[in-house]
Amino acid sequence: MRSLLTAAAISLAFTLFLTPVFLRLFRKWGWGQVIRTPEDIRNPNHQTKRGTPTMGGTIFIVGTIVGYLVGCYVGNNPPTVSGLLVIWMMVGLGAVGFIDDYMKVRQQKFMGLSGWRKVAGQVAVTVPFGIVALSFPNQFDQTPASPYISVFRDVPALGFMTLGLIAGWILYLAWITFIGVAFSNSTNVTDGLDGMAAGAAIFVVGAYSLIAFWQFNQACWGGDALSAAAKAACYPTRDPFDLAIISASFVGALVGFLWWNAPKAKVFMGDVGSMAIGGVIAAMAILTRTELLAVLVAGVFIIGPGSVILQRLYFKITRGKRLFLMSPFHHHLELRGWSEVTIVVRMWIIAGLLAVSGVGFFYVEWLSRT
């Protein structure tokens, strides 16, 4: 518990007190936000955001790592492969976003990496993650990830390796890649208003910290000494306490960052931040064996990309008509006259309700086995 609390406190203090230092550097380096021209026309308020320091995601990425390492040292809990895998996804996908952000700032254009190049970068991060996550078994023969699709835990009937070793690995890596690409892009789409993505991610990743900590308390480490009921309800998750530490550290870093990112934002997280958030959510979903449950826990990040998909489908089906005034959905609400603060706070409420519902269903499933 000392490691968990220390990690969260250190990362929070890092981003809360050191963000102004980073902002001075960002202004010196010319890391100012570039606004898309059509949004300037249809959303005049966005013009005032031009030039605001961006790429602030680098702050909470560094803060998370610092808090995690200090927390591990203080509590005498050495970093595990599971915790390092979460960091890999956070830093790796954040790096893809950083390249995209840097191209925008350098060229002073809204478009950075093309869509396919961005996806290629995401795949280059998620595939090694998937390979390592299914390797390095511990003394209980547990690997960080598993070759099964999971809901509250692995579903035995949905195993990839039943189709053969080669086909199983291909399907497994495709599944892991889909999760990583989907969440990194969905969080990227959701990051459109001051503080919305950061605040929502606090609820989502906080829920995953609770899930990981509960799995630690109900771990399958007793072997034959466990009763039949305990074996049915326990979780074979590898390194659950370390997962709780890294996710708590990430939440602490986001809370400190949100102080400066809340409306009216003094700094934007940029694609480096939004894609890092998606990487952490994807990694936590995979490593806690709750991949499909993540659709509910992180449901707030599905609203934005879902509205984009619906808008395009409706446009094609009706041959030119629009379902929303503008997509993603939060921009539709802006054009309907909702204030930015109202949209952001209500999205936080939705994020909290969905995250709590996910944790609730997770707990009820455990109760049904005891």
Coordinates of C-alpha atoms in Angstrom, one line a residue:
M1 CA 0.0 0.0 0.0
R2 CA 2.9 2.3 0.7
S3 CA 4.2 1.9 -2.8
L4 CA 0.8 2.7 -4.3
L5 CA 0.1 5.8 -2.3
T6 CA 3.7 7.1 -2.7
A7 CA 3.6 6.6 -6.4
A8 CA 0.3 8.5 -6.8
A9 CA 1.5 11.3 -4.5
I10 CA 4.9 11.8 -6.2
S11 CA 3.5 11.8 -9.7
L12 CA 0.7 14.3 -8.6
A13 CA 3.3 16.6 -7.0
F14 CA 5.5 16.4 -10.1
T15 CA 2.9 17.5 -12.6
L16 CA 1.2 20.0 -10.2
F17 CA 4.3 21.9 -9.2
L18 CA 6.6 21.4 -12.2
T19 CA 4.2 22.0 -15.1
P20 CA 4.9 25.8 -15.0
V21 CA 8.6 25.0 -15.5
F22 CA 7.8 22.8 -18.5
L23 CA 5.5 25.5 -19.9
R24 CA 8.4 28.0 -20.0
L25 CA 10.5 25.5 -21.9
F26 CA 7.6 24.8 -24.3
R27 CA 7.1 28.5 -25.1
K28 CA 10.9 28.9 -25.6
W29 CA 10.8 25.9 -28.1
G30 CA 7.8 27.3 -29.9
W31 CA 5.5 24.4 -29.0
G32 CA 2.2 26.2 -29.6
Q33 CA -1.2 24.7 -30.5
V34 CA -2.1 24.8 -34.2
I35 CA -5.9 25.1 -34.9
R36 CA -7.6 23.5 -37.9
T37 CA -9.1 26.2 -40.2
P38 CA -12.6 24.8 -40.5
E39 CA -12.9 24.7 -36.7
D40 CA -11.9 28.3 -36.6
I41 CA -14.8 29.2 -38.9
R42 CA -17.5 27.0 -37.2
N43 CA -16.2 27.4 -33.6
P44 CA -14.9 31.0 -33.3
N45 CA -14.0 30.4 -29.6
H46 CA -11.3 28.0 -30.7
Q47 CA -9.3 30.9 -32.2
T48 CA -8.3 32.0 -28.8
K49 CA -6.6 28.6 -28.2
R50 CA -4.1 29.1 -31.0
G51 CA -0.5 29.3 -29.6
T52 CA -1.3 27.7 -26.2
P53 CA 1.6 25.4 -25.2
T54 CA 0.9 21.9 -26.4
M55 CA 2.5 18.5 -26.1
G56 CA 1.9 18.6 -22.4
G57 CA 1.4 14.9 -22.4
T58 CA 5.1 14.6 -22.0
I59 CA 4.8 16.1 -18.5
F60 CA 2.5 13.5 -17.1
I61 CA 4.3 10.7 -18.9
V62 CA 7.5 11.7 -17.1
G63 CA 5.6 12.3 -13.9
T64 CA 4.1 8.8 -14.1
I65 CA 7.5 7.1 -14.5
V66 CA 9.1 9.1 -11.7
G67 CA 6.2 8.4 -9.3
Y68 CA 6.2 4.7 -10.3
L69 CA 9.9 4.3 -9.7
V70 CA 9.9 6.2 -6.4
G71 CA 6.8 4.2 -5.2
C72 CA 8.5 0.9 -6.1
Y73 CA 11.7 1.9 -4.2
V74 CA 9.9 3.2 -1.1
G75 CA 7.7 0.1 -0.8
N76 CA 10.5 -2.3 -1.7
N77 CA 8.4 -3.6 -4.7
P78 CA 10.8 -3.9 -7.6
P79 CA 9.3 -3.1 -11.0
T80 CA 7.8 -6.1 -12.8
V81 CA 7.5 -7.0 -16.4
S82 CA 3.8 -6.1 -16.2
G83 CA 4.4 -2.6 -15.0
L84 CA 7.1 -2.1 -17.6
L85 CA 4.8 -3.2 -20.3
V86 CA 2.3 -0.5 -19.3
I87 CA 5.1 2.0 -19.5
W88 CA 6.1 0.6 -22.9
M89 CA 2.6 1.3 -24.2
M90 CA 2.4 4.7 -22.6
V91 CA 5.8 5.9 -23.9
G92 CA 5.6 4.1 -27.2
L93 CA 2.2 5.3 -28.3
G94 CA 3.0 8.7 -26.7
A95 CA 6.1 8.8 -29.0
V96 CA 3.9 8.3 -32.0
G97 CA 1.7 11.2 -30.9
F98 CA 4.8 13.3 -30.2
I99 CA 6.0 12.9 -33.8
D100 CA 2.5 13.9 -35.0
D101 CA 2.5 16.9 -32.7
Y102 CA 6.0 18.0 -33.6
M103 CA 5.3 17.9 -37.3
K104 CA 2.2 20.1 -36.8
V105 CA 4.2 22.6 -34.7
R106 CA 7.2 22.6 -37.0
Q107 CA 5.1 23.0 -40.2
Q108 CA 2.4 25.1 -38.6
K109 CA -0.2 22.9 -40.2
F110 CA -3.1 21.0 -38.5
M111 CA -2.1 17.7 -40.2
G112 CA 0.9 15.9 -39.0
L113 CA 1.3 12.2 -39.6
S114 CA -1.0 10.7 -42.2
G115 CA -3.6 8.2 -40.9
W116 CA -1.8 5.1 -42.2
R117 CA 1.6 6.3 -40.9
K118 CA 0.1 6.8 -37.5
V119 CA -1.5 3.4 -37.5
A120 CA 1.8 1.9 -38.6
G121 CA 3.5 3.5 -35.6
Q122 CA 0.8 2.2 -33.3
V123 CA 1.3 -1.3 -34.7
A124 CA 5.0 -1.1 -34.3
V125 CA 4.4 -0.5 -30.5
T126 CA 1.6 -2.9 -29.9
V127 CA 3.1 -6.0 -31.6
P128 CA 6.2 -6.1 -29.4
F129 CA 4.0 -5.5 -26.4
G130 CA 1.9 -8.5 -27.4
I131 CA 4.9 -10.8 -27.9
V132 CA 6.5 -9.9 -24.6
A133 CA 3.2 -10.0 -22.7
L134 CA 2.7 -13.7 -23.7
S135 CA 6.3 -14.6 -22.7
F136 CA 8.3 -14.7 -19.4
P137 CA 6.1 -16.9 -17.2
N138 CA 6.7 -16.6 -13.5
Q139 CA 7.0 -19.4 -10.9
F140 CA 3.2 -19.9 -11.1
D141 CA 3.5 -20.2 -14.9
Q142 CA 1.6 -17.0 -15.3
T143 CA 2.4 -14.6 -18.2
P144 CA 1.4 -10.9 -18.2
A145 CA -1.3 -11.5 -20.9
S146 CA -3.1 -14.6 -22.0
P147 CA -4.1 -16.2 -25.3
Y148 CA -7.8 -15.8 -24.5
I149 CA -10.4 -13.1 -25.0
S150 CA -11.5 -11.9 -21.6
V151 CA -14.5 -10.1 -20.0
F152 CA -14.1 -10.2 -16.2
R153 CA -11.4 -12.9 -16.6
D154 CA -10.3 -15.2 -19.4
V155 CA -13.1 -16.9 -21.3
P156 CA -11.9 -20.5 -21.8
A157 CA -14.0 -21.0 -25.0
L158 CA -12.4 -18.0 -26.7
G159 CA -8.8 -19.2 -26.9
F160 CA -6.6 -18.3 -29.8
M161 CA -4.2 -21.2 -29.5
T162 CA -7.0 -23.8 -30.1
L163 CA -6.6 -23.0 -33.8
G164 CA -2.9 -24.0 -33.8
L165 CA 0.3 -22.3 -32.6
I166 CA 0.9 -20.2 -35.8
A167 CA -2.7 -19.2 -36.4
G168 CA -3.1 -18.7 -32.7
W169 CA -0.2 -16.3 -32.4
I170 CA -1.4 -14.4 -35.5
L171 CA -4.9 -14.0 -34.2
Y172 CA -3.6 -13.1 -30.7
L173 CA -1.3 -10.4 -32.0
A174 CA -4.1 -9.0 -34.3
W175 CA -6.4 -8.8 -31.3
I176 CA -3.8 -7.1 -29.1
T177 CA -3.0 -4.7 -32.0
F178 CA -6.7 -3.9 -32.5
I179 CA -7.1 -3.0 -28.8
G180 CA -4.1 -0.8 -28.8
V181 CA -4.9 1.0 -32.0
A182 CA -8.6 1.4 -31.1
F183 CA -8.0 2.9 -27.7
S184 CA -5.1 5.2 -28.7
N185 CA -7.2 6.6 -31.6
S186 CA -10.4 6.9 -29.5
T187 CA -8.7 8.9 -26.8
N188 CA -7.1 11.0 -29.4
V189 CA -10.5 11.8 -30.9
T190 CA -12.0 12.6 -27.5
D191 CA -9.3 15.1 -26.7
G192 CA -11.0 18.1 -28.3
L193 CA -12.0 20.3 -25.3
D194 CA -10.0 21.7 -22.4
G195 CA -9.6 19.0 -19.7
M196 CA -12.1 16.6 -21.1
A197 CA -9.8 13.7 -21.9
A198 CA -7.6 14.2 -18.8
G199 CA -10.6 14.3 -16.5
A200 CA -12.3 11.3 -18.1
A201 CA -9.1 9.3 -18.0
I202 CA -8.7 9.8 -14.2
F203 CA -12.0 7.9 -13.7
V204 CA -11.1 5.2 -16.2
V205 CA -7.6 4.5 -15.1
G206 CA -8.6 4.9 -11.5
A207 CA -11.2 2.2 -12.0
Y208 CA -8.4 0.0 -13.4
S209 CA -6.3 0.7 -10.4
L210 CA -9.1 -0.6 -8.2
I211 CA -9.6 -3.7 -10.3
A212 CA -5.9 -4.5 -10.2
F213 CA -5.8 -4.0 -6.5
W214 CA -8.8 -6.3 -6.0
Q215 CA -7.2 -8.9 -8.1
F216 CA -4.1 -8.7 -5.9
N217 CA -6.2 -9.3 -2.9
Q218 CA -7.9 -12.3 -4.6
A219 CA -4.9 -13.7 -6.4
C220 CA -4.5 -17.5 -7.2
W221 CA -1.3 -17.8 -5.3
G222 CA -2.4 -20.4 -2.7
G223 CA -2.0 -23.3 -5.0
D224 CA -3.5 -26.6 -3.7
A225 CA -4.1 -24.9 -0.3
L226 CA -7.0 -22.9 -1.9
S227 CA -10.5 -24.2 -1.4
A228 CA -12.6 -25.0 -4.4
A229 CA -14.7 -21.9 -3.9
A230 CA -11.5 -19.7 -3.7
K231 CA -10.1 -21.3 -6.8
A232 CA -13.3 -20.5 -8.7
A233 CA -13.2 -16.9 -7.7
C234 CA -9.5 -16.0 -7.7
Y235 CA -7.6 -14.2 -10.4
P236 CA -4.6 -15.6 -12.2
T237 CA -3.4 -12.1 -13.1
R238 CA 0.3 -11.7 -13.0
D239 CA 1.8 -8.8 -11.0
P240 CA -1.6 -7.2 -10.1
F241 CA -0.1 -5.0 -7.3
D242 CA 2.4 -3.6 -9.7
L243 CA -0.4 -2.9 -12.1
A244 CA -2.2 -1.1 -9.4
I245 CA 0.9 1.0 -8.6
I246 CA 1.6 2.1 -12.2
S247 CA -2.1 3.0 -12.8
A248 CA -2.3 4.9 -9.5
S249 CA 0.8 6.8 -10.5
F250 CA -0.8 7.6 -13.9
V251 CA -3.9 8.9 -12.2
G252 CA -1.9 11.1 -9.8
A253 CA 0.0 12.6 -12.8
L254 CA -3.3 13.3 -14.6
V255 CA -4.8 15.0 -11.5
G256 CA -1.8 17.3 -11.2
F257 CA -1.9 18.0 -15.0
L258 CA -5.6 18.7 -15.0
W259 CA -5.0 21.6 -12.6
W260 CA -3.4 23.3 -15.6
N261 CA -5.4 21.7 -18.4
A262 CA -8.9 22.4 -17.0
P263 CA -10.9 25.2 -18.8
K264 CA -9.4 27.6 -19.7
A265 CA -6.4 25.4 -20.4
K266 CA -2.9 26.8 -19.8
V267 CA -1.5 23.8 -21.6
F268 CA -2.8 21.1 -24.0
M269 CA -1.8 17.5 -23.8
G270 CA -1.5 17.1 -27.6
D271 CA -1.5 13.7 -29.4
V272 CA 1.4 12.6 -27.3
G273 CA -0.8 12.8 -24.2
S274 CA -4.0 11.5 -25.6
M275 CA -2.4 8.5 -27.3
A276 CA -0.4 7.7 -24.1
I277 CA -3.7 7.6 -22.2
G278 CA -5.1 5.2 -24.8
G279 CA -1.9 3.1 -24.4
V280 CA -2.3 2.8 -20.6
I281 CA -6.0 1.9 -20.9
A282 CA -5.3 -0.8 -23.5
A283 CA -2.4 -2.2 -21.5
M284 CA -4.4 -2.3 -18.3
A285 CA -7.4 -4.0 -20.0
I286 CA -5.1 -6.6 -21.5
L287 CA -3.0 -7.3 -18.5
T288 CA -5.9 -7.4 -16.0
R289 CA -7.8 -9.8 -18.4
T290 CA -10.8 -7.4 -18.8
E291 CA -10.6 -6.6 -22.4
L292 CA -14.3 -6.6 -23.3
L293 CA -15.2 -5.0 -19.9
A294 CA -13.1 -2.0 -21.0
V295 CA -15.8 -1.1 -23.5
L296 CA -17.9 -0.2 -20.4
V297 CA -15.2 1.1 -18.1
A298 CA -13.7 3.3 -20.8
G299 CA -17.0 3.9 -22.6
V300 CA -16.7 7.6 -22.5
F301 CA -13.8 7.3 -25.0
I302 CA -16.1 5.5 -27.4
I303 CA -18.7 8.3 -27.7
G304 CA -16.4 10.5 -29.8
P305 CA -15.2 8.0 -32.4
G306 CA -18.6 6.4 -32.4
S307 CA -20.2 9.7 -33.4
V308 CA -17.6 10.1 -36.2
I309 CA -18.4 6.6 -37.6
L310 CA -22.2 7.3 -37.4
Q311 CA -21.7 10.7 -39.1
R312 CA -19.9 9.1 -42.0
L313 CA -22.3 6.2 -42.4
Y314 CA -25.3 8.5 -42.3
F315 CA -23.7 10.9 -44.8
K316 CA -23.2 8.0 -47.3
I317 CA -26.6 6.4 -46.8
T318 CA -28.5 9.7 -47.1
R319 CA -26.2 11.0 -49.8
G320 CA -25.1 14.2 -48.2
K321 CA -27.2 14.7 -45.1
R322 CA -25.6 15.0 -41.6
L323 CA -26.6 13.3 -38.4
F324 CA -24.7 15.8 -36.3
L325 CA -23.9 19.4 -36.9
M326 CA -20.2 18.4 -36.5
S327 CA -18.4 15.4 -35.3
P328 CA -17.0 14.3 -32.8
F329 CA -20.1 14.6 -30.7
H330 CA -18.6 17.2 -28.3
H331 CA -18.3 19.7 -31.2
H332 CA -21.9 19.0 -32.1
L333 CA -22.9 20.1 -28.6
E334 CA -20.8 23.2 -29.0
L335 CA -22.6 24.2 -32.1
R336 CA -25.9 23.6 -30.3
G337 CA -24.9 26.3 -27.9
W338 CA -23.5 24.3 -25.0
S339 CA -20.6 26.0 -23.2
E340 CA -17.3 24.2 -23.2
V341 CA -17.3 23.9 -19.4
T342 CA -20.8 22.3 -19.4
I343 CA -19.8 19.7 -22.0
V344 CA -16.5 18.9 -20.2
V345 CA -18.1 18.5 -16.7
R346 CA -21.0 16.4 -18.1
M347 CA -18.5 14.1 -20.0
W348 CA -16.6 13.7 -16.7
I349 CA -19.9 12.7 -15.0
I350 CA -20.6 10.1 -17.8
A351 CA -17.0 8.8 -17.5
G352 CA -17.4 8.4 -13.7
L353 CA -20.8 6.6 -14.1
L354 CA -19.5 4.2 -16.7
A355 CA -16.3 3.5 -14.8
V356 CA -18.1 2.8 -11.6
S357 CA -20.6 0.6 -13.4
G358 CA -17.7 -1.4 -14.9
V359 CA -16.2 -1.9 -11.4
G360 CA -19.6 -2.8 -10.1
F361 CA -20.2 -5.5 -12.7
F362 CA -16.6 -6.8 -12.0
Y363 CA -17.4 -7.1 -8.3
V364 CA -20.8 -8.7 -8.9
E365 CA -19.2 -11.3 -11.1
W366 CA -16.8 -12.2 -8.3
L367 CA -19.6 -12.4 -5.8
S368 CA -21.4 -14.9 -8.2
R369 CA -18.4 -17.2 -7.9
T370 CA -18.0 -17.1 -4.1

